PDB file of C-alpha atoms in Angstrom:
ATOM      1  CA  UNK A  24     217.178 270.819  87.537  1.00 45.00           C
ATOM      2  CA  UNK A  25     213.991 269.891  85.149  1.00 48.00           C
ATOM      3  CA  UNK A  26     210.220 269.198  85.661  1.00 53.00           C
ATOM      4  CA  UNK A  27     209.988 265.709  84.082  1.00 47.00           C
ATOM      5  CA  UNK A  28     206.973 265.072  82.738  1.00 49.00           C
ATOM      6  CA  UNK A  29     205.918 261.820  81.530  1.00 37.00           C
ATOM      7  CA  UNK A  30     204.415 260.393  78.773  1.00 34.00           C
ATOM      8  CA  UNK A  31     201.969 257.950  81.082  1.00 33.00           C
ATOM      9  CA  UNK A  32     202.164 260.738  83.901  1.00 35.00           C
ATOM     10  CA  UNK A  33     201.116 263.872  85.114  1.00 39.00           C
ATOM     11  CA  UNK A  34     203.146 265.883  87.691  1.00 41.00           C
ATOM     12  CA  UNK A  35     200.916 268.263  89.474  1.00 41.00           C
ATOM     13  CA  UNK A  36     203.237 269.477  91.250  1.00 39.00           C
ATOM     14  CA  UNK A  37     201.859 268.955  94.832  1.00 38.00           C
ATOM     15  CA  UNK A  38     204.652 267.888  96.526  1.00 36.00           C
ATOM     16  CA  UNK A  39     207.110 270.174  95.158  1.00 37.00           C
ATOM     17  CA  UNK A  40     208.765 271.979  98.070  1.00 38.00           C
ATOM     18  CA  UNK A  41     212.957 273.089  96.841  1.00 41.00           C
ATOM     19  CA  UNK A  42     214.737 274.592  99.749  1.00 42.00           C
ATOM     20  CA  UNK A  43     217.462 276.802  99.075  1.00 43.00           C
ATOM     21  CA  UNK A  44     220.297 274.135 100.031  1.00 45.00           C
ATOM     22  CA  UNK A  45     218.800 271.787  97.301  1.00 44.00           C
ATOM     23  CA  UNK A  46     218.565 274.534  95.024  1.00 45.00           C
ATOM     24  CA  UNK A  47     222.235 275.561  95.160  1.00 46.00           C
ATOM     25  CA  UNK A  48     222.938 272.095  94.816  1.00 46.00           C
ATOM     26  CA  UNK A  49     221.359 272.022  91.868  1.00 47.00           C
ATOM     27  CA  UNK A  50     222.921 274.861  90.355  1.00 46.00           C
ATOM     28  CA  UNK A  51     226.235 273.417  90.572  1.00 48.00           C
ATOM     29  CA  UNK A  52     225.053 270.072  89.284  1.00 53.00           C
ATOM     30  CA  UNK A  53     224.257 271.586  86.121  1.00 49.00           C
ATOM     31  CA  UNK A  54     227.383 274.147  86.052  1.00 49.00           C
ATOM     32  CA  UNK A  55     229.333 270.746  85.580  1.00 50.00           C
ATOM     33  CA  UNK A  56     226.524 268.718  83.969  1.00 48.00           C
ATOM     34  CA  UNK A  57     226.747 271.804  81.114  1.00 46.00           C
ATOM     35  CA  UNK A  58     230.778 271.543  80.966  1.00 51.00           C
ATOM     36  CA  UNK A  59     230.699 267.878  80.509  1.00 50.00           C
ATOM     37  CA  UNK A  60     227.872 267.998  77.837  1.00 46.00           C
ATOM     38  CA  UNK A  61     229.886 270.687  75.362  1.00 49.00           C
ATOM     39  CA  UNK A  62     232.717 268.191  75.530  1.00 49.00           C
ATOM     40  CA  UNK A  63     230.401 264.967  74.881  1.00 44.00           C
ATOM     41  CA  UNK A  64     229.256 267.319  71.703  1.00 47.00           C
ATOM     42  CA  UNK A  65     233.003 267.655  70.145  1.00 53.00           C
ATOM     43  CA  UNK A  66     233.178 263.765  70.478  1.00 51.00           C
ATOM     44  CA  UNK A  67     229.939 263.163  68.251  1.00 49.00           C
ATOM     45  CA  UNK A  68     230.777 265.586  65.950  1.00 54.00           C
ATOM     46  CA  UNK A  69     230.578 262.940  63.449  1.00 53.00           C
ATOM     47  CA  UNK A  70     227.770 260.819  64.563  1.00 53.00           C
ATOM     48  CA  UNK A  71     224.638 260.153  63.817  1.00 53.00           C
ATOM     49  CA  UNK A  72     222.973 263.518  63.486  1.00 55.00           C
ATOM     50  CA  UNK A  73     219.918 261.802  66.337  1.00 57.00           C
ATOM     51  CA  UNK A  74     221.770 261.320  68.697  1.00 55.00           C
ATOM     52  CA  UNK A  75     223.886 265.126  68.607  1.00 55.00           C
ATOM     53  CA  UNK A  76     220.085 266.064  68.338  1.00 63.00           C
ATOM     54  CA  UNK A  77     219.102 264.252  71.484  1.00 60.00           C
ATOM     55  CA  UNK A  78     222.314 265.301  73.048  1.00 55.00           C
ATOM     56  CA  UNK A  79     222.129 269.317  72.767  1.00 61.00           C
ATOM     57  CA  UNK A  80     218.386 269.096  73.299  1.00 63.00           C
ATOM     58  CA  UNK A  81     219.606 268.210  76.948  1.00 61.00           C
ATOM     59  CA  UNK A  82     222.919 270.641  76.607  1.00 59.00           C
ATOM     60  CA  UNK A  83     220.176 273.496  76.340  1.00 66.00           C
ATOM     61  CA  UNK A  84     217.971 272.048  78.706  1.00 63.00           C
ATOM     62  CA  UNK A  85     220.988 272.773  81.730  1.00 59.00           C
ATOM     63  CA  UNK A  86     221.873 275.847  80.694  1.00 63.00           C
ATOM     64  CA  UNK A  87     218.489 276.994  80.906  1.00 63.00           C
ATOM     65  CA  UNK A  88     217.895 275.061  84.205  1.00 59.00           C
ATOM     66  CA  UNK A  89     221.424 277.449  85.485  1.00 59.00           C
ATOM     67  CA  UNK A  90     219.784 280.027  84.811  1.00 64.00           C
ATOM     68  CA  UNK A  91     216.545 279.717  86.423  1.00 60.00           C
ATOM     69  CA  UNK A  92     218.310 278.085  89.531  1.00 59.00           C
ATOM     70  CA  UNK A  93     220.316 281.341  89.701  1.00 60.00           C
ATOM     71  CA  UNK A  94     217.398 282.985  89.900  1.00 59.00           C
ATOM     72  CA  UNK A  95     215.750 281.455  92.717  1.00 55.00           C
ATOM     73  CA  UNK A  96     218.598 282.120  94.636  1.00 51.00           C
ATOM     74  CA  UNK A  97     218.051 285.683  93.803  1.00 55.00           C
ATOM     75  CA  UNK A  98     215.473 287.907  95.073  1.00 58.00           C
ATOM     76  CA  UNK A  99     213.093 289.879  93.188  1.00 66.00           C
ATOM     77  CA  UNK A 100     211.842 287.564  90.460  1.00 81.00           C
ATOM     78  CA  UNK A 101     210.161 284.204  90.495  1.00 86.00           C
ATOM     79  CA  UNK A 102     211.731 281.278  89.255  1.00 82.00           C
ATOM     80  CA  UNK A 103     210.534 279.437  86.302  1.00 86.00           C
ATOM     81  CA  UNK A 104     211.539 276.201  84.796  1.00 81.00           C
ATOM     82  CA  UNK A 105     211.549 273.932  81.363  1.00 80.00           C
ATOM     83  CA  UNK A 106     209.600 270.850  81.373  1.00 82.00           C
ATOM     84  CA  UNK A 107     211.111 267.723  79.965  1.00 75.00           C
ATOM     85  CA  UNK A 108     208.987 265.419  78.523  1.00 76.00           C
ATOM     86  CA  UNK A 109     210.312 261.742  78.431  1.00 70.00           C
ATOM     87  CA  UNK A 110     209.157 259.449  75.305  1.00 71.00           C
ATOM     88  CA  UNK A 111     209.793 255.665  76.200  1.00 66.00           C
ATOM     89  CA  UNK A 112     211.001 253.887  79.039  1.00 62.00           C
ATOM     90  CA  UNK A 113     212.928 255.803  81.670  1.00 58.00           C
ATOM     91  CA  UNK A 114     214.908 253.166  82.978  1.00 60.00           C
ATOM     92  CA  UNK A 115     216.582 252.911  79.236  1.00 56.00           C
ATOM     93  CA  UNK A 116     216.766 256.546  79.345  1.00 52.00           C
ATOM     94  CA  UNK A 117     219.433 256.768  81.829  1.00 55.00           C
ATOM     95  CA  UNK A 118     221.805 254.249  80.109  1.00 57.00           C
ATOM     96  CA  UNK A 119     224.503 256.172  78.253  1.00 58.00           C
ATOM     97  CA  UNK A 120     224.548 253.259  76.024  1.00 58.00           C
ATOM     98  CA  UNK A 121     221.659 255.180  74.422  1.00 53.00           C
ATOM     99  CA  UNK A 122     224.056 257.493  72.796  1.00 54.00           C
ATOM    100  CA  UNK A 123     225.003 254.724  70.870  1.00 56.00           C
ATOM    101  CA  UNK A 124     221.604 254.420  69.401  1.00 59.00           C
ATOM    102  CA  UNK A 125     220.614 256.272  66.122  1.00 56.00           C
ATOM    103  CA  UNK A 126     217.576 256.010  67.133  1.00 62.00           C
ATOM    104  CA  UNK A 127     217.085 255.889  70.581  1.00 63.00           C
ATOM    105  CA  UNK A 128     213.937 253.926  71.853  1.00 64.00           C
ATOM    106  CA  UNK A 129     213.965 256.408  75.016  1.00 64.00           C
ATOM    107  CA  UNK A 130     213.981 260.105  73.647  1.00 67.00           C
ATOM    108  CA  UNK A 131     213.632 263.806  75.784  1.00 67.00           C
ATOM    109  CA  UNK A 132     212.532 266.757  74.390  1.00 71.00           C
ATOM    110  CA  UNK A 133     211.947 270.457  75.977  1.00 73.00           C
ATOM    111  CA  UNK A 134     208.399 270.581  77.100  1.00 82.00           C
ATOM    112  CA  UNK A 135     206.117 273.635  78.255  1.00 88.00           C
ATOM    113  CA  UNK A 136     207.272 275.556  81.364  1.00 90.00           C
ATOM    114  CA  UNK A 137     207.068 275.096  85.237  1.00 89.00           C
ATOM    115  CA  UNK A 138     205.821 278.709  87.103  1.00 92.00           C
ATOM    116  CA  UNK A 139     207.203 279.242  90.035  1.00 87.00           C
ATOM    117  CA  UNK A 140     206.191 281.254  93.233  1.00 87.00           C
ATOM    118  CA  UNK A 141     208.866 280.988  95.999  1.00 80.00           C
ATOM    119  CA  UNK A 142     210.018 277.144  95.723  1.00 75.00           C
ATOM    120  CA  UNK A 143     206.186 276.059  95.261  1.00 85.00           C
ATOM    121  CA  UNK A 144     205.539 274.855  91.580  1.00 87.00           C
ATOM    122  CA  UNK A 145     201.934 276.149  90.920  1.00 93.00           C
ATOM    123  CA  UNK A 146     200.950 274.906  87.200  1.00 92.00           C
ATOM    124  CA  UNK A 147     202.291 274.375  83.995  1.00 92.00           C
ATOM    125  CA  UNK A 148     202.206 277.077  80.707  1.00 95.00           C
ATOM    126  CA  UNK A 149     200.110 275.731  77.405  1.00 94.00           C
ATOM    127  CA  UNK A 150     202.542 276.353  74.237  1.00 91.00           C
ATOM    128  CA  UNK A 151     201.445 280.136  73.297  1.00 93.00           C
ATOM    129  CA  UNK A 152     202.226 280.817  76.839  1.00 95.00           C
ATOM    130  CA  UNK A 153     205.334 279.343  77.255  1.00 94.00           C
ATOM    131  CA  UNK A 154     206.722 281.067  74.036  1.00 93.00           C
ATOM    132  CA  UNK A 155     204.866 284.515  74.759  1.00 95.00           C
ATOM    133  CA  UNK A 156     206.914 284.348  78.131  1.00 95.00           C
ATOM    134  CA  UNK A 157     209.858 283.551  76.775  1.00 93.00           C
ATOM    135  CA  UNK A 158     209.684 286.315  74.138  1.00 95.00           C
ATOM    136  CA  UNK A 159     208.896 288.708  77.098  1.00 95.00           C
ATOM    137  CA  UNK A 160     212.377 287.297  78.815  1.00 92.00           C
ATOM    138  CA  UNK A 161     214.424 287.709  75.443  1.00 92.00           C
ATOM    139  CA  UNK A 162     214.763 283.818  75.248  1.00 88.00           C
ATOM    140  CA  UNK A 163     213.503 283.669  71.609  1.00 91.00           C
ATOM    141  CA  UNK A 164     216.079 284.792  69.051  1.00 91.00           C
ATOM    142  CA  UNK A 165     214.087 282.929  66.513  1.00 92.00           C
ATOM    143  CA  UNK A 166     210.360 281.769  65.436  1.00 93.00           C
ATOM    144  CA  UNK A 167     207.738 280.979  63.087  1.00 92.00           C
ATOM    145  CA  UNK A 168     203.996 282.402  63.315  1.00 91.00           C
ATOM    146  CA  UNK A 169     201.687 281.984  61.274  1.00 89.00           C
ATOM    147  CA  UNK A 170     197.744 283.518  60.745  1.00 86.00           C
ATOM    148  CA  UNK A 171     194.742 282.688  58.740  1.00 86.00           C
ATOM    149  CA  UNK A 172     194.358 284.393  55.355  1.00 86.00           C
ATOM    150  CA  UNK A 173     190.988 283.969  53.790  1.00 82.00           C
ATOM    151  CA  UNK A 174     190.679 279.885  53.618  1.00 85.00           C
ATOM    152  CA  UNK A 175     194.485 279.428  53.828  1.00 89.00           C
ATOM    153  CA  UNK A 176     197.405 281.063  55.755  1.00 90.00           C
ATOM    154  CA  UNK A 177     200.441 283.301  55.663  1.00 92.00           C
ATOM    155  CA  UNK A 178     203.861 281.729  57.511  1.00 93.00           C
ATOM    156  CA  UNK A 179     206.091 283.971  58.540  1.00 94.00           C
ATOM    157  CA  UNK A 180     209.911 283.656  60.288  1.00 94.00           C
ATOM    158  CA  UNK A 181     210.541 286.217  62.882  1.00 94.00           C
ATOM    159  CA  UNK A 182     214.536 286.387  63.662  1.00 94.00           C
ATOM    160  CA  UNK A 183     217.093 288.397  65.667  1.00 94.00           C
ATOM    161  CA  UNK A 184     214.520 289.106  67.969  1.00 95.00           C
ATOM    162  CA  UNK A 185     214.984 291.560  70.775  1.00 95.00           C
ATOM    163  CA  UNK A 186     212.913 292.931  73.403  1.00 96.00           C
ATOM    164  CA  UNK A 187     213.367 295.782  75.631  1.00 95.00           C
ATOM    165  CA  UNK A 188     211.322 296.478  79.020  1.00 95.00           C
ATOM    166  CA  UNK A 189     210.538 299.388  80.064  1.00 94.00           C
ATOM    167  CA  UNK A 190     208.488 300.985  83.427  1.00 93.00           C
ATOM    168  CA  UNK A 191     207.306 304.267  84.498  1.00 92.00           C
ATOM    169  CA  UNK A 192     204.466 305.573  86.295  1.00 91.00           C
ATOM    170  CA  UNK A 193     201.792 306.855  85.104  1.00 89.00           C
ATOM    171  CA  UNK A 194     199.319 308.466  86.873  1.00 90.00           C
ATOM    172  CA  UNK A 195     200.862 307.182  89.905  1.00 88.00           C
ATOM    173  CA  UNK A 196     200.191 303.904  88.745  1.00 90.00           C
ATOM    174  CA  UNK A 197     202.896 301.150  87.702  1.00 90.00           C
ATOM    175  CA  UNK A 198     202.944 300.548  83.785  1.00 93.00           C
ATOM    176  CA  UNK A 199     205.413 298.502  81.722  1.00 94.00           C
ATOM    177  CA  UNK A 200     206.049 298.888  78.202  1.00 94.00           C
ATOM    178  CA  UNK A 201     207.425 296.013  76.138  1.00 95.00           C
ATOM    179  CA  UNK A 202     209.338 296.814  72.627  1.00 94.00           C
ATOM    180  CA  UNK A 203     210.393 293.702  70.515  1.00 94.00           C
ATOM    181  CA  UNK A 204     212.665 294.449  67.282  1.00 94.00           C
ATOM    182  CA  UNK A 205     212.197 291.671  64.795  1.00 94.00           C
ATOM    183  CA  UNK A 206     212.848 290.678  61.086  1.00 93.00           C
ATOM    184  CA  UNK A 207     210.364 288.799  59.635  1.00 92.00           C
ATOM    185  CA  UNK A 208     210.606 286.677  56.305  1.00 93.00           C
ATOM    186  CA  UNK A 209     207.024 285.207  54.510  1.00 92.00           C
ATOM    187  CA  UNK A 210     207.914 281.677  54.359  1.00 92.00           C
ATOM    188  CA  UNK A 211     204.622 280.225  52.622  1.00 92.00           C
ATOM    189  CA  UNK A 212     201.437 282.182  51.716  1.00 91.00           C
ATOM    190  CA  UNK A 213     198.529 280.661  50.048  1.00 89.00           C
ATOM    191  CA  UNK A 214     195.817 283.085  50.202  1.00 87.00           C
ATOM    192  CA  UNK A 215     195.246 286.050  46.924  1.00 86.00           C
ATOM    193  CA  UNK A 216     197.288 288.514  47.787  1.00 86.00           C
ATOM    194  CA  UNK A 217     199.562 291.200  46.445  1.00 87.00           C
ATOM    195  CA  UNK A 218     203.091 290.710  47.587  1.00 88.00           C
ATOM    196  CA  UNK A 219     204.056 293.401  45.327  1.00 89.00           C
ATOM    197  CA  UNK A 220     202.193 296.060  46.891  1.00 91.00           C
ATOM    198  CA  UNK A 221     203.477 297.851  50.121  1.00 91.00           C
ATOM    199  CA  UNK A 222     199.970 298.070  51.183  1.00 92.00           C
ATOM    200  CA  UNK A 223     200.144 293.951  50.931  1.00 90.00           C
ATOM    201  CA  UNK A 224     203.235 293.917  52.898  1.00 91.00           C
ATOM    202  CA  UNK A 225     202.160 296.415  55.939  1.00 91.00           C
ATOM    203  CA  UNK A 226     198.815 294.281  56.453  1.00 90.00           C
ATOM    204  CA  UNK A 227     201.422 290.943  57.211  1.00 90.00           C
ATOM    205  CA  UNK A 228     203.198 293.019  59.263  1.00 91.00           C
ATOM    206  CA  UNK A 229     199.993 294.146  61.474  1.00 92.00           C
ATOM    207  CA  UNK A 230     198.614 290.836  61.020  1.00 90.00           C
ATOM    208  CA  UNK A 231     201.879 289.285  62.419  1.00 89.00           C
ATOM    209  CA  UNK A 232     202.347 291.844  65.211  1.00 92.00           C
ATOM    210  CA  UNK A 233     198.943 291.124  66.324  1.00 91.00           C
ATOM    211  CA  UNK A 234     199.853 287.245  66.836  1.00 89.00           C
ATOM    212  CA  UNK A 235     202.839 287.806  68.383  1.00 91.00           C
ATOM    213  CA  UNK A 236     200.707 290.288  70.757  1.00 93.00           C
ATOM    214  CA  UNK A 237     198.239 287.735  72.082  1.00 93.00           C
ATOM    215  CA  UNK A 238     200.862 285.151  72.770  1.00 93.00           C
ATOM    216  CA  UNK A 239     202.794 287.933  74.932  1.00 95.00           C
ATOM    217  CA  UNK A 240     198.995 289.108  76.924  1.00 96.00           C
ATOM    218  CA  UNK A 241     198.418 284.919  76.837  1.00 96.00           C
ATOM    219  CA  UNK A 242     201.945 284.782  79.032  1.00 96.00           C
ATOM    220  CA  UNK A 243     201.222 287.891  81.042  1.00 95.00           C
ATOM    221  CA  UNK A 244     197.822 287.164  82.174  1.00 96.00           C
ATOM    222  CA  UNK A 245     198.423 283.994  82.883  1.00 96.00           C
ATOM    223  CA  UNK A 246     201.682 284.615  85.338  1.00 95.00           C
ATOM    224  CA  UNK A 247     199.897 287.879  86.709  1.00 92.00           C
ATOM    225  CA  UNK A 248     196.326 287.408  87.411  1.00 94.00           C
ATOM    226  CA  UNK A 249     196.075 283.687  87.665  1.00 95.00           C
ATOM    227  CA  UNK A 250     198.979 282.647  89.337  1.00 95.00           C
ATOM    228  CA  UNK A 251     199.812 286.013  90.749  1.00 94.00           C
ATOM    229  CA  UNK A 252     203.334 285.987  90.501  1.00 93.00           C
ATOM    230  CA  UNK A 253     206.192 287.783  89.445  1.00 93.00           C
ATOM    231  CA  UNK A 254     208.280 286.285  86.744  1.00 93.00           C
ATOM    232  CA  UNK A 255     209.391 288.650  84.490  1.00 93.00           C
ATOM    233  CA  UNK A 256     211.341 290.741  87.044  1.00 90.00           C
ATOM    234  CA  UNK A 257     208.794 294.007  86.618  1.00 92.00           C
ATOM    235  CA  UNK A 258     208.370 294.918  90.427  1.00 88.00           C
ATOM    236  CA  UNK A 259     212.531 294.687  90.948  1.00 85.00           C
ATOM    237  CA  UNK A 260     212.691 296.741  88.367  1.00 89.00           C
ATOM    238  CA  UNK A 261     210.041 299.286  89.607  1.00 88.00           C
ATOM    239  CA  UNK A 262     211.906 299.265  92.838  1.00 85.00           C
ATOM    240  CA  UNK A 263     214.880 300.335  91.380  1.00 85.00           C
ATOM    241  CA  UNK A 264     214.264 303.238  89.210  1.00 89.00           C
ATOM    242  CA  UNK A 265     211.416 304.342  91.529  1.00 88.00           C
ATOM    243  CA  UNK A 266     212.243 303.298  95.070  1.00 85.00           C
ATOM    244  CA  UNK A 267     210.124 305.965  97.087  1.00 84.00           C
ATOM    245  CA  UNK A 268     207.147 304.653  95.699  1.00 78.00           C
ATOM    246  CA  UNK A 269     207.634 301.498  97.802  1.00 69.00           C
TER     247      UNK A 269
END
């Protein structure tokens, strides 16, 4: 299952109504839509490198769509899904002569993402939002981030990335506590400064914590106070280690 969304159209997402039936359809469409991809990849394994590009951009974009169908078949989350967007002409798109191509005039690339509140699609995430609620769901192993430094900027890659959730209440109130575990690696940095000095090295490491911060609050605030719903899992997860508060 994906949100297409095109480059001469906008899906708003009106008339977006998945029923359960459909939905479990779907998640065995892409159980064997997944199985046939893998083995599509060991055939190209010495093509052109575009099209194994094009093809595991789609491989992930299945797996990711299993997932998330799983999940609306399961209770105590909201669903979320990846947005495709399609490049050229659609209608060339779904050829499979286009895996001939080595450069395809039709190409599909993961997009934003589609929030979910029951089966009713409600908006679409803006790119800080989409990857601060994917770090929140320990979908990012891997990413770059970057801050201004004086008149230029300091680029930094954040791997093996790891976060743990945590709730508890506090005061009688509901609180959730997110720890991420990261290494981080300048990659450019073209501002005076120091890299010799620990003191140097401490203010990247606030300065890069603080990014990664606002694209997590960006994702949170945008799923809990203006859509108002539960992606992430937290009040399942409440219910569970503190059921008599319910």
């Amino acid at each position: 299952m994906y949100i297409s969304k095109f480059t001469n159209h906008n899906n708003n997402g009106d008339n977006v109504n998945e029923n359960l039936e459909v939905i479990s359809h779907i998640y065995k469409d892409c159980d064997a839509s997944i199985s046939s991809l893998t083995t599509m990849l060991k055939d190209l394994k010495n093509k052109d490198n575009k099209i194994k590009e094009t093809t595991q951009n789609i491989l992930k974009g299945y797996e990711r769509y299993l997932k998330e169908s799983k999940n609306l078949l399961k209770k105590g989350k909201e669903p979320i899904l990846p947005t495709i967007t399609i490049n050229g002409n659609e209608k060339k798109g779904s050829n499979n002569k286009i895996l001939e191509q080595s450069d395809p005039d039709t190409k599909v690339k993961l997009d934003t993402i589609g929030i979910f509140k029951g089966d009713k699609l409600l908006g679409y995430t803006t790119e800080d939002e989409s990857r601060g609620i994917n770090i929140i769901l320990n979908e990012v192993d891997e990413m770059i981030t970057e801050y201004k430094c004086g008149k230029g900027n300091v680029v930094i890659n954040l791997t093996n990335m790891k976060t743990k959730v945590k709730v508890k209440l506090k005061n009688n109130k509901p609180t959730v506590k997110l720890k991420i575990n990261t290494k981080g690696a300048i990659q450019e940095i073209n501002c005076n400064k120091n890299l010799e000095k620990n003191t140097t090295i401490k203010e990247i490491e606030k300065s890069a914590e603080k990014s990664l911060k606002k694209q997590i609050e960006k994702g949170i605030k945008l799923a809990q106070k203006k859509y108002k719903t539960d992606i992430f899992g937290f009040g399942n997860l409440f219910y569970k280690k503190y059921p008599q508060y319910y």
